[in-house]
mmCIF file of C-alpha atoms in Angstrom:
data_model
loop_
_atom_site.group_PDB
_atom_site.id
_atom_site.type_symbol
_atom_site.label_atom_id
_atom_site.label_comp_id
_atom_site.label_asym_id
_atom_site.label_seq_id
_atom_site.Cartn_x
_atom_site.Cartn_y
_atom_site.Cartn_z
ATOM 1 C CA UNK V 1 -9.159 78.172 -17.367
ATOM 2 C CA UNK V 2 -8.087 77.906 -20.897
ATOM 3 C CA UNK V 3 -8.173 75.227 -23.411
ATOM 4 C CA UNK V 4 -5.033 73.425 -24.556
ATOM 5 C CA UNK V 5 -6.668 73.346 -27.718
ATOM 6 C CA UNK V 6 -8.534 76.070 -29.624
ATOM 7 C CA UNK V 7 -10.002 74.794 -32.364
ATOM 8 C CA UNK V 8 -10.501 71.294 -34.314
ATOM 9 C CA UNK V 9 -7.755 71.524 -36.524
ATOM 10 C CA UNK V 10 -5.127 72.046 -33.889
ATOM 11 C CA UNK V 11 -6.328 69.102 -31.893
ATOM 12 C CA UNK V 12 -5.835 66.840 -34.964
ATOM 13 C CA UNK V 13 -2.585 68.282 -35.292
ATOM 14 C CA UNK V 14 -1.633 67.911 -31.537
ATOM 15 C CA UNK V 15 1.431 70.302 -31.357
ATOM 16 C CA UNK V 16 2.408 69.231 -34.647
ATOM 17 C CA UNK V 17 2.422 65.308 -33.198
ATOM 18 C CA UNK V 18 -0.572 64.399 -34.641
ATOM 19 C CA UNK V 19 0.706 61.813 -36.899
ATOM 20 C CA UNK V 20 2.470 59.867 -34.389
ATOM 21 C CA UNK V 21 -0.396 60.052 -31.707
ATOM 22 C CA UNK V 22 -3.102 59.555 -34.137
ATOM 23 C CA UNK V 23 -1.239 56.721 -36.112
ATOM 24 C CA UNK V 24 -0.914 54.754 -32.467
ATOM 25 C CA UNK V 25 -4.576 55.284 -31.797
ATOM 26 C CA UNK V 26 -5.219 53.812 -35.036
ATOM 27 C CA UNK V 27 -2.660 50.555 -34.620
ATOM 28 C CA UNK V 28 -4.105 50.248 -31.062
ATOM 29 C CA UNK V 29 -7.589 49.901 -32.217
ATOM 30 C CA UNK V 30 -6.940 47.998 -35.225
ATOM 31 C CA UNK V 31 -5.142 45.543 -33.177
ATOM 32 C CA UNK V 32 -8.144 45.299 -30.869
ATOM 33 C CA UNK V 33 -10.798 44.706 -33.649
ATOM 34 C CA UNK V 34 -8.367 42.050 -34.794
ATOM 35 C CA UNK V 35 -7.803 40.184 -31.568
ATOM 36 C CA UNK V 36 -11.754 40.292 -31.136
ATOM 37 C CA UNK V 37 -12.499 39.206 -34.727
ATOM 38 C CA UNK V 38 -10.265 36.333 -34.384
ATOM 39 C CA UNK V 39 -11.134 35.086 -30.798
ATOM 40 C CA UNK V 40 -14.342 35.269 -32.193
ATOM 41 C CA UNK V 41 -13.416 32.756 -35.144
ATOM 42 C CA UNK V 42 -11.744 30.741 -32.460
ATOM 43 C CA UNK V 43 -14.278 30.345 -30.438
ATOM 44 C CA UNK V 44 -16.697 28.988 -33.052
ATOM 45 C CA UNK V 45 -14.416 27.047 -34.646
ATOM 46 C CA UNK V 46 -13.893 25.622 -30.814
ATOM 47 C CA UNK V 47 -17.232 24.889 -30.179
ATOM 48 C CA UNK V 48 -18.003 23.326 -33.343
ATOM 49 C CA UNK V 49 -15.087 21.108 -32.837
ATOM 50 C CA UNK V 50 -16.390 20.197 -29.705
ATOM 51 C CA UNK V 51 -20.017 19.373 -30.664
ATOM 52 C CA UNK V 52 -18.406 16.953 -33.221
ATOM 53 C CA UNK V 53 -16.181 15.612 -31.113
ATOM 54 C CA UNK V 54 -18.885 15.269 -28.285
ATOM 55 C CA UNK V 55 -20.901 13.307 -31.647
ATOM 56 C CA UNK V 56 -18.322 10.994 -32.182
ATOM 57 C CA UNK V 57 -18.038 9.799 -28.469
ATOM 58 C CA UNK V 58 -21.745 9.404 -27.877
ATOM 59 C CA UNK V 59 -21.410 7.025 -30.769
ATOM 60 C CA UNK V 60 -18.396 4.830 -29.837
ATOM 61 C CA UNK V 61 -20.345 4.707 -26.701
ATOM 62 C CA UNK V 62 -23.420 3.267 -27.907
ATOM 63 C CA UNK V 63 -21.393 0.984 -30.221
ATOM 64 C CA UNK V 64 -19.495 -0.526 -26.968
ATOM 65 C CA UNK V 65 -21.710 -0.907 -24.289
ATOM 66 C CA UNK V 66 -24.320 -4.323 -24.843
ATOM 67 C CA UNK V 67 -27.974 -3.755 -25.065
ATOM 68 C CA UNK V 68 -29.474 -4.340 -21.704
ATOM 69 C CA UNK V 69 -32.344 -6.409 -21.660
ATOM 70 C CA UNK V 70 -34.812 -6.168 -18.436
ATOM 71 C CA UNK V 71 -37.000 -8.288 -17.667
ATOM 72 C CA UNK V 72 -40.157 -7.836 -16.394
ATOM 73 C CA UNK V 73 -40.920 -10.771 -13.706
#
């Protein structure tokens, strides 16, 4: 069994399409740092949106609803 490649060099070069392949690789995982960097964003901006949201209804709910008063007989 032989390698397809026999030393570092050629590899990089990869039959002499080494700028294509490598240039995909590179897009590809660009793209996927991206797309995780921004869900990432999204997701905090999401939640803190949320938790002020959430804020806001606790207080129009304690502004609308009358004070109970128990008594104690």
């Amino acid at each position: 069994m032989q390698p397809y490649f026999y030393s570092f060099s050629e590899f990089i070069a990869m039959g002499k399409h080494g700028v294509f392949v490598w240039s995909c690789w590179a897009i590809t995982v660009g793209m996927m740092l991206v797309f995780i960097m921004y869900s990432r964003r999204q997701r905090k901006a999401l939640i803190k949106q949320l938790t002020i949201q959430q804020a806001r209804q606790a207080q129009r709910t304690a502004k609308t609803q009358p004070p109970t008063n128990k008594r104690a007989d």
